[in-house]
Amino acid sequence: MWEALRKSLLGEAENILARLKKEDPLSQATRGLELELYLNSNRFAEADALSEQLCRLFPESARIIFLAGKLAYRQKHYEQAEAHFRESLRLFPHWPGRHWLGKTLTQTGKFKEAESLLLSVLESNRRALLDLAWLHERRNDLDAALKAYDDFLIENPGNSYASEQQIRVKAKKLAPEDLINEIGALTEMDEAVPAVLVPEFIQKLFDTGQSPRAREEVLERMNGLDARTGVQIAWICYRAHAYDFACTIFLKNLSLNKSNFKYLNALESAADKCNRLPELLAAYQAFLPEARHFHGRCRSLTRRTHKA
């Protein structure tokens, strides 16, 4: 089961788990592996229910508490994740716990402690360089972020994620007019603009007062956006008060963000501002069997729709 999970052989892991649950259904090991399978399969509703139960049943299990922390992190519940990771480390000090606590503290802006934790992990896991790069970017130290990506790529040449992030950070360092002109030149030559550059391009158009062009660029690319890039652009549109585009893209990626409360609040705000609450209510209702927390949001949206 461990090996299947490590290699992301989720179908095989499911079959092994079925056997384990017949032979040893109530043990801490079996229940912990079940939680890890749900987590790795993005089955967050099942993982939530099981995590809450196992934390009560096995409060001294550093592994169970660690998995609960990963689940909270994946759902962007960072304060809860931090509490779980700290408790897991109290029960049993381990470098994955320090790594994930460092990632979590980066997300909550506690950069000094996060950097110390991530640096302490580098000897055990060099991928922590990628998290250090994000920490430096959050602090707006773009040169340090680029160095972290450079160091990682020296050891892992050709890594696509690190290469894309390196390109993105370099674009972020450019003056707005320079990036806009570079992408304009690519377009004129009928060359594809790398997806990783599109959010920064849209951001710089809004920042320089070119909202009509920004909206044109979003509209032209909207149907071809991958989920990650799409959500980044949705947030840019939301902050730029382009609520119609923000609502459309947020709705398109709702299935991947059902547990992200910040995302849901922004979606509801955007839908309200462009008179699309009935459409959002229908989208929530479609997910009710698997997203129980949508019941309260549906009741609230129903009241707001009737008032309107």
XYZ file of C-alpha atoms in Angstrom:
308
model
C 0.000 0.000 0.000
C 2.830 2.413 0.860
C 4.558 1.620 -2.416
C 1.377 2.064 -4.450
C 0.725 5.453 -2.842
C 4.338 6.546 -3.344
C 4.102 5.721 -7.065
C 0.607 7.291 -7.380
C -0.891 3.939 -8.404
C -4.231 4.931 -6.933
C -6.284 2.109 -8.476
C -3.876 -0.474 -7.092
C -3.873 1.293 -3.720
C -7.684 1.149 -3.659
C -7.609 -2.617 -4.220
C -4.996 -3.162 -1.525
C -6.972 -1.006 0.891
C -10.054 -3.161 0.313
C -8.028 -6.217 1.380
C -6.570 -4.417 4.382
C -10.032 -3.353 5.536
C -11.132 -7.004 5.485
C -8.092 -8.240 7.416
C -7.466 -5.364 9.845
C -10.267 -2.788 9.473
C -9.910 -0.786 12.675
C -6.149 -0.451 13.045
C -4.407 2.895 13.048
C -2.268 1.834 10.083
C -5.212 0.840 7.889
C -7.258 3.944 8.726
C -4.228 6.185 8.164
C -3.587 4.646 4.756
C -7.252 5.157 3.896
C -6.934 8.856 4.774
C -3.805 9.166 2.668
C -5.541 7.536 -0.302
C -8.458 9.983 -0.071
C -6.005 12.879 0.185
C -3.938 11.741 -2.796
C -7.118 11.178 -4.825
C -8.459 14.691 -4.054
C -11.502 13.126 -2.378
C -11.670 15.923 0.141
C -15.215 15.348 1.414
C -14.353 11.770 2.423
C -10.957 12.854 3.713
C -12.510 15.585 5.886
C -14.888 13.219 7.631
C -12.219 10.561 8.179
C -9.561 13.050 9.296
C -11.795 14.487 11.989
C -12.596 10.990 13.264
C -8.998 9.739 13.243
C -7.629 12.810 15.037
C -10.039 11.991 17.878
C -9.253 8.261 17.859
C -5.459 8.533 17.536
C -4.396 11.888 19.058
C -0.872 10.558 19.709
C -0.232 9.557 16.091
C 2.179 12.021 14.518
C 1.403 10.507 11.112
C -2.377 10.966 11.389
C -1.981 14.556 12.592
C 0.516 15.248 9.783
C -1.949 13.953 7.153
C -4.667 16.113 8.690
C -2.295 19.069 8.280
C -1.709 18.240 4.608
C -5.462 18.004 4.068
C -6.010 21.421 5.667
C -3.161 22.888 3.587
C -4.559 21.466 0.353
C -7.867 23.166 1.165
C -6.062 26.428 2.018
C -7.084 26.275 5.681
C -3.643 27.462 6.694
C -4.222 28.232 10.385
C -5.615 24.738 10.915
C -2.739 23.257 8.895
C -0.183 25.110 11.018
C -1.726 23.781 14.244
C -1.687 20.195 12.944
C 1.916 20.380 11.697
C 3.148 21.858 14.989
C 1.376 19.114 16.940
C 2.771 16.421 14.641
C 6.292 17.769 15.157
C 5.750 17.876 18.926
C 4.775 14.214 18.858
C 7.622 13.174 16.575
C 10.194 15.544 14.993
C 10.561 14.755 11.267
C 11.771 16.703 8.232
C 8.525 16.371 6.197
C 6.735 18.064 9.087
C 9.254 20.929 9.074
C 8.916 21.178 5.290
C 5.130 21.423 5.318
C 5.099 23.783 8.281
C 7.532 26.005 6.378
C 5.249 25.933 3.319
C 2.269 26.789 5.503
C 3.983 29.689 7.278
C 4.991 31.091 3.888
C 1.327 31.199 2.938
C 0.430 33.060 6.142
C 3.274 35.568 5.813
C 5.441 34.295 8.699
C 8.493 34.443 6.481
C 11.327 34.427 9.027
C 10.332 31.144 10.678
C 9.297 29.674 7.323
C 12.713 30.387 5.805
C 14.504 28.824 8.767
C 12.401 25.663 8.473
C 12.814 25.338 4.711
C 16.578 25.858 4.913
C 16.766 23.120 7.551
C 15.037 20.715 5.146
C 17.347 21.232 2.146
C 19.761 18.493 3.181
C 16.909 15.968 3.184
C 14.865 17.283 0.261
C 16.267 19.641 -2.370
C 12.756 20.352 -3.688
C 12.466 22.718 -0.742
C 14.376 25.137 -3.006
C 11.129 25.588 -4.954
C 9.312 26.544 -1.765
C 12.132 28.927 -0.822
C 11.770 30.547 -4.233
C 8.068 31.144 -3.572
C 8.862 32.518 -0.100
C 11.339 35.018 -1.613
C 8.772 36.019 -4.209
C 6.166 36.571 -1.503
C 8.683 38.903 0.149
C 9.213 40.596 -3.222
C 12.885 39.566 -3.292
C 12.793 38.491 -6.916
C 16.575 38.133 -7.253
C 16.643 35.624 -4.376
C 13.692 33.777 -5.939
C 15.540 33.509 -9.260
C 18.661 32.227 -7.507
C 16.644 29.481 -5.798
C 15.203 28.405 -9.173
C 18.679 28.567 -10.738
C 20.109 26.365 -7.975
C 17.298 23.848 -8.419
C 17.712 23.744 -12.205
C 21.461 23.175 -11.896
C 20.643 19.974 -9.998
C 17.507 19.165 -12.027
C 18.116 20.400 -15.562
C 15.034 20.494 -17.728
C 12.539 20.534 -14.861
C 9.506 22.118 -16.534
C 7.930 23.596 -13.406
C 11.108 25.343 -12.246
C 11.806 26.589 -15.783
C 8.304 28.053 -16.116
C 8.501 29.761 -12.750
C 11.917 31.172 -13.623
C 10.437 32.676 -16.821
C 7.489 34.076 -14.858
C 9.662 35.753 -12.215
C 11.905 37.259 -14.877
C 8.775 38.692 -16.518
C 7.667 40.076 -13.164
C 10.959 41.976 -12.929
C 10.398 43.697 -16.270
C 8.954 47.175 -16.487
C 5.270 46.961 -17.553
C 5.884 48.519 -20.972
C 8.770 46.132 -21.679
C 6.709 42.996 -21.011
C 3.713 44.377 -22.916
C 5.940 45.174 -25.907
C 7.626 41.746 -25.820
C 4.311 39.908 -25.822
C 2.988 42.235 -28.501
C 5.989 41.333 -30.661
C 5.338 37.601 -30.150
C 1.710 38.049 -31.152
C 2.629 39.999 -34.280
C 4.902 37.152 -35.343
C 2.099 34.619 -34.702
C 4.159 32.960 -31.991
C 2.390 31.445 -29.004
C 2.695 33.377 -25.765
C 3.809 30.994 -22.967
C 0.866 30.401 -20.631
C 3.028 31.182 -17.629
C 3.448 34.774 -18.872
C -0.217 35.507 -19.497
C -1.258 36.390 -15.887
C 1.639 38.835 -15.488
C 0.824 40.330 -18.904
C -2.836 40.857 -17.931
C -1.802 42.291 -14.562
C 0.516 44.815 -16.180
C -2.176 45.903 -18.649
C -4.544 46.636 -15.774
C -1.752 48.322 -13.788
C -0.966 50.701 -16.654
C -4.588 51.733 -17.183
C -5.132 49.600 -20.288
C -8.286 47.912 -18.997
C -10.044 47.635 -22.390
C -7.034 45.852 -23.877
C -6.722 43.659 -20.780
C -10.349 42.601 -21.180
C -9.798 41.870 -24.878
C -6.771 39.707 -24.086
C -8.678 37.768 -21.392
C -11.667 37.232 -23.677
C -9.444 35.989 -26.492
C -7.710 33.439 -24.245
C -10.534 32.483 -21.881
C -11.538 29.175 -23.487
C -7.968 27.911 -23.733
C -6.834 28.585 -20.170
C -5.671 25.691 -18.016
C -7.129 25.627 -14.511
C -4.086 27.060 -12.716
C -3.584 29.940 -15.154
C -7.319 30.563 -15.321
C -7.662 30.972 -11.572
C -4.670 33.330 -11.471
C -6.294 35.498 -14.137
C -9.668 35.335 -12.366
C -8.085 36.816 -9.243
C -6.399 39.542 -11.313
C -9.741 40.406 -12.939
C -11.477 40.388 -9.560
C -8.999 42.819 -8.038
C -9.239 44.999 -11.153
C -13.059 45.093 -10.767
C -13.597 43.141 -13.996
C -16.194 41.110 -12.122
C -17.912 39.605 -15.167
C -14.720 37.882 -16.325
C -13.766 36.948 -12.758
C -17.171 35.331 -12.208
C -17.017 33.365 -15.469
C -13.555 31.942 -14.798
C -14.208 31.288 -11.110
C -17.351 29.346 -12.055
C -15.476 27.362 -14.691
C -12.996 26.143 -12.057
C -15.413 25.732 -9.150
C -15.084 21.928 -9.110
C -11.401 22.230 -8.175
C -11.933 24.864 -5.482
C -15.026 23.701 -3.603
C -13.248 23.863 -0.242
C -11.445 27.182 -0.773
C -13.493 29.639 1.282
C -11.595 32.686 0.039
C -12.289 31.577 -3.540
C -15.980 30.971 -2.821
C -16.397 34.349 -1.123
C -14.791 36.133 -4.095
C -16.981 34.160 -6.523
C -20.138 35.138 -4.644
C -19.073 38.770 -4.508
C -18.327 38.828 -8.257
C -21.608 37.050 -9.087
C -23.520 39.571 -6.979
C -21.862 42.530 -8.698
C -22.731 41.261 -12.193
C -26.230 39.949 -11.325
C -25.414 36.247 -11.715
C -26.476 34.915 -8.315
C -29.134 32.532 -9.771
C -26.460 30.999 -12.033
C -24.122 30.570 -9.061
C -26.905 29.038 -6.962
C -27.533 26.436 -9.673
C -23.801 25.659 -9.792
C -23.673 25.159 -6.009
C -26.757 22.925 -6.065
C -25.119 20.671 -8.645
C -22.321 19.930 -6.146
C -24.506 19.418 -3.046
C -24.152 15.619 -2.791
C -20.373 15.898 -2.412
C -19.996 19.401 -0.917
C -22.161 19.475 2.193
C -20.874 22.912 3.196
C -22.657 24.317 0.136
C -26.029 23.883 1.912
C -25.491 27.002 3.992
C -24.243 28.961 1.008
C -27.264 27.865 -1.033
C -29.653 29.081 1.685
C -27.842 32.427 1.817
C -27.845 32.816 -1.962
C -31.548 31.905 -2.126
C -32.387 34.675 0.357
C -30.259 37.191 -1.534
C -31.799 36.176 -4.863
C -35.348 36.612 -3.545
C -34.497 40.031 -2.117
C -33.105 41.080 -5.495
